[in-house]
mmCIF file of C-alpha atoms and ligand atoms in Angstrom:
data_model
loop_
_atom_site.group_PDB
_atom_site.id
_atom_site.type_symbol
_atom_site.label_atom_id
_atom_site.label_comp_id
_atom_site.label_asym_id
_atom_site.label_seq_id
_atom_site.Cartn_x
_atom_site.Cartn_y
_atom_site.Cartn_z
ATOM 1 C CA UNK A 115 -85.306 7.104 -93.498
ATOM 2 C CA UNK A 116 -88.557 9.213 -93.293
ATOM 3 C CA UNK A 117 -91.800 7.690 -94.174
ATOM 4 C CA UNK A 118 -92.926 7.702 -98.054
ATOM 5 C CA UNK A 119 -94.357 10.991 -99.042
ATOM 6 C CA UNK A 120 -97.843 10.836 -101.149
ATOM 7 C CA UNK A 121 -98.467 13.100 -104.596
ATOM 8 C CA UNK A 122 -100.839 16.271 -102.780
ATOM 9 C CA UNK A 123 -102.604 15.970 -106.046
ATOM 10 C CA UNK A 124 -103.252 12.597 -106.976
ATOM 11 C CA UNK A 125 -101.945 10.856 -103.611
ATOM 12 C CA UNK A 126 -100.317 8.156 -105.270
ATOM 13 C CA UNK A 127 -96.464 7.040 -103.382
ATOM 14 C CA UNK A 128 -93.576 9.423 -104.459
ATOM 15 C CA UNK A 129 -90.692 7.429 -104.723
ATOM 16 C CA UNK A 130 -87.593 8.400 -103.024
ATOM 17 C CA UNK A 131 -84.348 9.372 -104.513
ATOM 18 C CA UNK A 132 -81.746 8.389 -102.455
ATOM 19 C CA UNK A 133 -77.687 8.737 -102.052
ATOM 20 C CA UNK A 134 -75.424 6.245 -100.201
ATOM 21 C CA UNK A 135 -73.168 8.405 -97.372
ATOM 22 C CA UNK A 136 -71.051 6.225 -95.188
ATOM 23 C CA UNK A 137 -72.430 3.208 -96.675
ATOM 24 C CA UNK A 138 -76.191 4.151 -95.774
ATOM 25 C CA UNK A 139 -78.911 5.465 -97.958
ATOM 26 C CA UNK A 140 -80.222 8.915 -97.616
ATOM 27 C CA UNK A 141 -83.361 9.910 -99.264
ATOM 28 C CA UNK A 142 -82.506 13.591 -100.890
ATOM 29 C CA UNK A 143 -85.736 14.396 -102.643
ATOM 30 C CA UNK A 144 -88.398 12.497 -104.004
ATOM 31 C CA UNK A 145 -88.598 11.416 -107.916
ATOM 32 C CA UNK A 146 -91.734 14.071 -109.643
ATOM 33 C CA UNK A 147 -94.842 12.955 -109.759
ATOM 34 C CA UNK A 148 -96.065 12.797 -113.265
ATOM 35 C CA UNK A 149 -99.688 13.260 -112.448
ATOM 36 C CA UNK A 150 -101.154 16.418 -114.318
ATOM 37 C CA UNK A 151 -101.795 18.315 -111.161
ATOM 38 C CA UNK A 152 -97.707 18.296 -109.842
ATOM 39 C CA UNK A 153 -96.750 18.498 -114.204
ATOM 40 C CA UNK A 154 -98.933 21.751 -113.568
ATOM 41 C CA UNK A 155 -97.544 22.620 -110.713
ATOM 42 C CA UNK A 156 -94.356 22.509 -111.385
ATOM 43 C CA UNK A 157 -94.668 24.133 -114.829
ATOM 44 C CA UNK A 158 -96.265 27.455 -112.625
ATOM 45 C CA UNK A 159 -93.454 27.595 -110.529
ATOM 46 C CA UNK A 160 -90.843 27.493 -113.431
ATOM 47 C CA UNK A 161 -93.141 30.463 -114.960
ATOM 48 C CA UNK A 162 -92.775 32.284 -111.649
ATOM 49 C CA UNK A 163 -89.352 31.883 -111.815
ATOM 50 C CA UNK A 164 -88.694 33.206 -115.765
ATOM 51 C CA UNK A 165 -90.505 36.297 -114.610
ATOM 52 C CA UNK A 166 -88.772 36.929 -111.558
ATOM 53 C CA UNK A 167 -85.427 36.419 -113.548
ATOM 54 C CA UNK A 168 -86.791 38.951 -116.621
ATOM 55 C CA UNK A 169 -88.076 41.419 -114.142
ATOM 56 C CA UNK A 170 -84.507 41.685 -112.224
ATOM 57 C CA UNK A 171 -82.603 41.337 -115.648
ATOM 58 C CA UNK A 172 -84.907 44.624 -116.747
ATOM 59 C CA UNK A 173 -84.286 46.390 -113.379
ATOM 60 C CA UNK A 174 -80.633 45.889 -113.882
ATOM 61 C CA UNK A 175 -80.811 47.138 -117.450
ATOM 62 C CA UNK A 176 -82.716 50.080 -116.331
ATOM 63 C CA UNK A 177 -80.327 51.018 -113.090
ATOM 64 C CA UNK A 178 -77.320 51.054 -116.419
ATOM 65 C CA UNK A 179 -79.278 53.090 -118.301
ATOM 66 C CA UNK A 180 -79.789 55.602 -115.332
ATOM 67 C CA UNK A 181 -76.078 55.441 -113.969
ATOM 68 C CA UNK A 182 -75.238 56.450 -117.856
ATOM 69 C CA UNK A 183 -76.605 59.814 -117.420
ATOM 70 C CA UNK A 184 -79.002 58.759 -120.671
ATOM 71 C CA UNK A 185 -82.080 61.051 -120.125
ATOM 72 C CA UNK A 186 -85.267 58.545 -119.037
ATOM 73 C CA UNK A 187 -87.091 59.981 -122.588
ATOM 74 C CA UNK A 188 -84.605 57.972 -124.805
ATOM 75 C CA UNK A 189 -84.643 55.009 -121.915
ATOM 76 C CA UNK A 190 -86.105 52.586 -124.744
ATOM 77 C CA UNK A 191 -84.962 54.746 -128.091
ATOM 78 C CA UNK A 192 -84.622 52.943 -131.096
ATOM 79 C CA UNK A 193 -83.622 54.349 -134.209
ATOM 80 C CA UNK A 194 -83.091 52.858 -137.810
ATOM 81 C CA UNK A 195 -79.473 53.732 -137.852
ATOM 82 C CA UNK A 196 -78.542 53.081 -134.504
ATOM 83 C CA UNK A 197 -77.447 49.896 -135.793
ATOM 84 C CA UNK A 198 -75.089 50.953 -137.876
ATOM 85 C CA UNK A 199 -73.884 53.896 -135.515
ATOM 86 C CA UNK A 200 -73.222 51.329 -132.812
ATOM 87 C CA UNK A 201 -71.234 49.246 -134.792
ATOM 88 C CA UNK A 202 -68.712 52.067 -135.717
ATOM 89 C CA UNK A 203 -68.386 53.052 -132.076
ATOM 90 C CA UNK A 204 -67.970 49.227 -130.951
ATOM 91 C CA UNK A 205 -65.058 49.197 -133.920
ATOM 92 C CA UNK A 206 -63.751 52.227 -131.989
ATOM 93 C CA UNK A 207 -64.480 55.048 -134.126
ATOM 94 C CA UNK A 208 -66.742 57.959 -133.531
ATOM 95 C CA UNK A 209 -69.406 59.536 -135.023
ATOM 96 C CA UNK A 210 -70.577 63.266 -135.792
ATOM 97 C CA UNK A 211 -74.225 63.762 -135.589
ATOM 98 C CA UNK A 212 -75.224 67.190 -137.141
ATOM 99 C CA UNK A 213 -78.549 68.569 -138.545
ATOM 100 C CA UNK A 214 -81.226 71.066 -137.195
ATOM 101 C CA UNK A 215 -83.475 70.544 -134.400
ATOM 102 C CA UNK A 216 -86.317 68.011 -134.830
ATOM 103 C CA UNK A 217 -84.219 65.631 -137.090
ATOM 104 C CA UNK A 218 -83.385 63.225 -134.199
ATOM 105 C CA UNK A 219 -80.085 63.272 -133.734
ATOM 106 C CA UNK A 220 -80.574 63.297 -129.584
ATOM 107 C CA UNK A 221 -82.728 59.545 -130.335
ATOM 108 C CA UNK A 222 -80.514 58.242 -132.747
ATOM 109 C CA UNK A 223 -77.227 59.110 -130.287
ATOM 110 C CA UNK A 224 -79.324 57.131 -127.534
ATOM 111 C CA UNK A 225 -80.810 54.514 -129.152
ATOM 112 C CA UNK A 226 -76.828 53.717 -130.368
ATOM 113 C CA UNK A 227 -75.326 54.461 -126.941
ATOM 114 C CA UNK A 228 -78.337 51.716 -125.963
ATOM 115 C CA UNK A 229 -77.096 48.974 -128.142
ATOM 116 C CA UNK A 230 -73.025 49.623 -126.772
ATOM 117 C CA UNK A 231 -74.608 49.906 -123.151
ATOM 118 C CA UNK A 232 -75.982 46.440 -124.053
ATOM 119 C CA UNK A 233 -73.007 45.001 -125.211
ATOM 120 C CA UNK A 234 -71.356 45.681 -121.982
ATOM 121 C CA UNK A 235 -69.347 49.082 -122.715
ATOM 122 C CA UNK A 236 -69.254 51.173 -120.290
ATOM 123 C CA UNK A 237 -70.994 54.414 -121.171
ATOM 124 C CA UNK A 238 -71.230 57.703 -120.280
ATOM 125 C CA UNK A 239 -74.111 60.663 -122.019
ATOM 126 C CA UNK A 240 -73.345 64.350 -121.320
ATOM 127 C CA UNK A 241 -75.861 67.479 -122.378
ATOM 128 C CA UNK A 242 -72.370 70.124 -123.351
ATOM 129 C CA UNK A 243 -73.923 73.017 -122.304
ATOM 130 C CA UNK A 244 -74.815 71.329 -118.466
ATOM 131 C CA UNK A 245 -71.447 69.959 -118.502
ATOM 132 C CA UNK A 246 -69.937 73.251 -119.576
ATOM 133 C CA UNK A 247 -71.869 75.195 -117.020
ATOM 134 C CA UNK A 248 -70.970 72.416 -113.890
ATOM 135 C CA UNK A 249 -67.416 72.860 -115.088
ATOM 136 C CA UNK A 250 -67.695 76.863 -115.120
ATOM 137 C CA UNK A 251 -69.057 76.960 -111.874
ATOM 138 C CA UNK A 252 -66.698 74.481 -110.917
ATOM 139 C CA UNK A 253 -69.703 72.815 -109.109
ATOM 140 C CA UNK A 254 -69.001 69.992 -106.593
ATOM 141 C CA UNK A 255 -68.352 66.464 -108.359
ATOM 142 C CA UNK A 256 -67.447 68.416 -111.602
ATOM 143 C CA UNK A 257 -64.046 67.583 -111.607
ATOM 144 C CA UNK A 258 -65.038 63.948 -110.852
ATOM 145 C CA UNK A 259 -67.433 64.043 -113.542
ATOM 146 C CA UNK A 260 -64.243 65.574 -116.066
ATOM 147 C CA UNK A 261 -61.992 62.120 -115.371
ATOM 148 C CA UNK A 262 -65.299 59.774 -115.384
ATOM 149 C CA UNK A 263 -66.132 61.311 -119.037
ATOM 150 C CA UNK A 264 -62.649 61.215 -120.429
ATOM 151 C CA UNK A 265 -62.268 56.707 -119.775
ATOM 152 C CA UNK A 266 -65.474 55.763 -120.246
ATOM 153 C CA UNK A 267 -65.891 53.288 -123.234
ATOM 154 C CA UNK A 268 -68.456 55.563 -125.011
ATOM 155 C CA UNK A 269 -68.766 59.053 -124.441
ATOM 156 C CA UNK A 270 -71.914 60.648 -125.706
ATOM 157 C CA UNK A 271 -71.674 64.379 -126.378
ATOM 158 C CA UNK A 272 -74.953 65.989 -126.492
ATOM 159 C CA UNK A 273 -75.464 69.544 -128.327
ATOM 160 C CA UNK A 274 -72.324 70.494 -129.126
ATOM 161 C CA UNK A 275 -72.307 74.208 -129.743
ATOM 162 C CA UNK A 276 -75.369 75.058 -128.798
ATOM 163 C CA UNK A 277 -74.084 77.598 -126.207
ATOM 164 C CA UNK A 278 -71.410 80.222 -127.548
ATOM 165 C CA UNK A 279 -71.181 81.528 -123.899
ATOM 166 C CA UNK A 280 -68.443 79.140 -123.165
ATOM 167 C CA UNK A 281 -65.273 80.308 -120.760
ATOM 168 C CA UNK A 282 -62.085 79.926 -121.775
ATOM 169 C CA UNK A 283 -61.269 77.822 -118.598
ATOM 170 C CA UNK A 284 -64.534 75.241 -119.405
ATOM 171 C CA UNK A 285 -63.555 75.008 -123.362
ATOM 172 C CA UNK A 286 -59.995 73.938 -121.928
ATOM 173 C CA UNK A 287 -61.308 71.204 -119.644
ATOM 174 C CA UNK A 288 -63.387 69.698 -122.718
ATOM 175 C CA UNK A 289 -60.513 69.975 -124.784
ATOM 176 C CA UNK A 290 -58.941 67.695 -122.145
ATOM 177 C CA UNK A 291 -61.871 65.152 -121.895
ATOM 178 C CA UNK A 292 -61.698 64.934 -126.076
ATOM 179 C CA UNK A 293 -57.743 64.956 -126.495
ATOM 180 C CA UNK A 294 -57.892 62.464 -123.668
ATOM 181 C CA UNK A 295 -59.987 60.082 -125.485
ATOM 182 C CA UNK A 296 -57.887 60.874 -128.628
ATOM 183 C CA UNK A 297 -55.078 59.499 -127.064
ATOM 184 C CA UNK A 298 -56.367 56.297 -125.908
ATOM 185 C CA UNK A 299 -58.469 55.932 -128.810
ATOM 186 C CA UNK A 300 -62.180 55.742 -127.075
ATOM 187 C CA UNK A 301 -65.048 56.825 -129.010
ATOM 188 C CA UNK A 302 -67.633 59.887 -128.773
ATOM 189 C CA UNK A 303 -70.046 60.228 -130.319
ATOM 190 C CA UNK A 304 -71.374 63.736 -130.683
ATOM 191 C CA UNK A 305 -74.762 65.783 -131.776
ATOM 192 C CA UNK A 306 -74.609 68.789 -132.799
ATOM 193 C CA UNK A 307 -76.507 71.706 -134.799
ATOM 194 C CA UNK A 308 -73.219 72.595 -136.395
ATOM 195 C CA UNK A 309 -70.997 71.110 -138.763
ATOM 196 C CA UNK A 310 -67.251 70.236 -137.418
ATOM 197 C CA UNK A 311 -65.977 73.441 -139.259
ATOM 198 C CA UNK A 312 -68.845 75.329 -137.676
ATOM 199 C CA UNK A 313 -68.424 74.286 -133.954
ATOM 200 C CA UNK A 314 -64.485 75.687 -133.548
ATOM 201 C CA UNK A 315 -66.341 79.057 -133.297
ATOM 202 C CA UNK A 316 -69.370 78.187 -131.136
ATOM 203 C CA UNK A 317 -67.167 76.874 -128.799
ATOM 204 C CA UNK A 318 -64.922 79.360 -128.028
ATOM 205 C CA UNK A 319 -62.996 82.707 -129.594
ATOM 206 C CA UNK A 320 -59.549 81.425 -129.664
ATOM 207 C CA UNK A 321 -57.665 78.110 -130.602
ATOM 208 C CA UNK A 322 -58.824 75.724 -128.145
ATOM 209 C CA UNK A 323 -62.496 75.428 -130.202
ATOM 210 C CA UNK A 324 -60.672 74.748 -133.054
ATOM 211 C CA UNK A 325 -58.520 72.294 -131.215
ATOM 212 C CA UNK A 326 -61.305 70.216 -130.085
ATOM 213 C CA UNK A 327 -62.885 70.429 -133.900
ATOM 214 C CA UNK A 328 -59.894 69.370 -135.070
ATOM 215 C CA UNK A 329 -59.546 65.830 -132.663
ATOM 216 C CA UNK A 330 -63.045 65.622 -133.152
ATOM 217 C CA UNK A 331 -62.466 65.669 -137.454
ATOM 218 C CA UNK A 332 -60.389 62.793 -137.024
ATOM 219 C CA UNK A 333 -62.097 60.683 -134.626
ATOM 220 C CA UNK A 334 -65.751 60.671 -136.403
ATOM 221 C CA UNK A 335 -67.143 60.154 -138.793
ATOM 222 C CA UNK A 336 -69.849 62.776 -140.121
ATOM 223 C CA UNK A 337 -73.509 62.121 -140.555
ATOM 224 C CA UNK A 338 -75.784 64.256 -141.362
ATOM 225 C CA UNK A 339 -79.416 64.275 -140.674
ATOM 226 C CA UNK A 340 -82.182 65.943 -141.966
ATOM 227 C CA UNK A 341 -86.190 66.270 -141.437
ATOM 228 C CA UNK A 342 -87.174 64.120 -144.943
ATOM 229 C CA UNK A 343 -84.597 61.190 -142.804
ATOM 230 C CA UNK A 344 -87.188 61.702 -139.707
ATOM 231 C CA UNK A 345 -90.232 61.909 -141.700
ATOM 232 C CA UNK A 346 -89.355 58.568 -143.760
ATOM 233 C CA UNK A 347 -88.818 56.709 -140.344
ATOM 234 C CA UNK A 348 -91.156 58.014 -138.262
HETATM 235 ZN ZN1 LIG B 1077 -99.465 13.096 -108.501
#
């Protein structure tokens, strides 16, 4: 056995803890010292090693918040009602964000998408009229970017109608992401300047804008936000 280690701080004998392998003792470690200098000691290192474990826990949180396309503005959004929006989308059902610009609904969408993101859902934020115009210019990875938004656990729809210039062939491809997540049932959750009834026409001239206001009527429910709401909460 090695000699008897001594306490750096108080040099008084450490005693050894031993196990028994092949019928001989084996010192493993030595039993703490419970001097206040090694108490101290060790106490520091455990601190070290809580922080080390928080900062990589809030790297990792960050790197899902990135890889979810949510914009690095709404990184940390929280929102009175994201709460309650979170749990409808966690039940499964989506929800309809409409009101005019400044009332939030871009922070309250986030902050919600936040809370699912922490619960482990996989999720996925879109701005429509970027998606629209990747999918128009059938940029490289758009396609990709089509099949990745129509299974991910939550998608987040961002300003719905805001552009009217949409082609007929990019209105048909988000009809395909939204009737795809009809189908199997996963939520959106969508902000918008426009009402359901209103965004069949911003989206497009001929049946497939109605087509996705129509899926979208029965898979959310409507909330509407207004300034007095953002005043009130800050
Ligand atoms: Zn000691």
């Amino acid at each position: 056995m090695p000699p008897t280690t001594s306490c750096p701080h108080c040099g008084a004998p450490l005693e050894p803890l031993t196990v028994v392998v092949n019928g001989r003792e084996v010192r493993v470690a030595t039993r703490p010292c419970p001097c206040p200098g090694a108490a101290a000691e060790r106490a520091e290192l455990e601190r070290r090693e809580a922080d080390e474990e928080r900062a990589r826990l809030v790297r990792q949180a960050a790197r899902r918040v990135e890889r979810a396309g949510i914009p690095r503005r709404y990184a940390e959004a929280e929102h009175p009602k994201a709460q309650a929006v979170s749990a409808k989308v966690l039940a499964g059902r989506g929800v309809y964000l409409h009101g005019g610009n400044g009332t939030g609904k871009t922070h309250l969408a986030c902050a919600a998408a936040l809370l699912c993101l922490m619960r482990g859902m996989d999720v996925r934020f879109a701005v429509v009229p970027s998606l629209l115009e990747g999918i128009r210019s059938r940029s490289k990875g758009a396609g990709e970017a089509v099949s990745s938004l129509s299974s991910c656990g939550l998608l987040v729809l961002d300003d719905l109608g805001k552009e009217a210039a949409c082609t007929p062939y990019a209105a048909e491809r988000l009809f395909d992401i939204v009737n795809e997540r009809y189908n199997s049932m996963l939520p959106v959750v969508v902000t918008s300047n426009f009402t359901r009834g209103e965004v069949a026409r911003r989206i497009s001239e001929g049946e497939v804008g109605v087509a996705i206001a129509s899926r979208l009527a029965e898979m959310t429910d409507s909330v509407h936000l207004d300034g007095a709401d953002r005043r009130i909460h800050g």
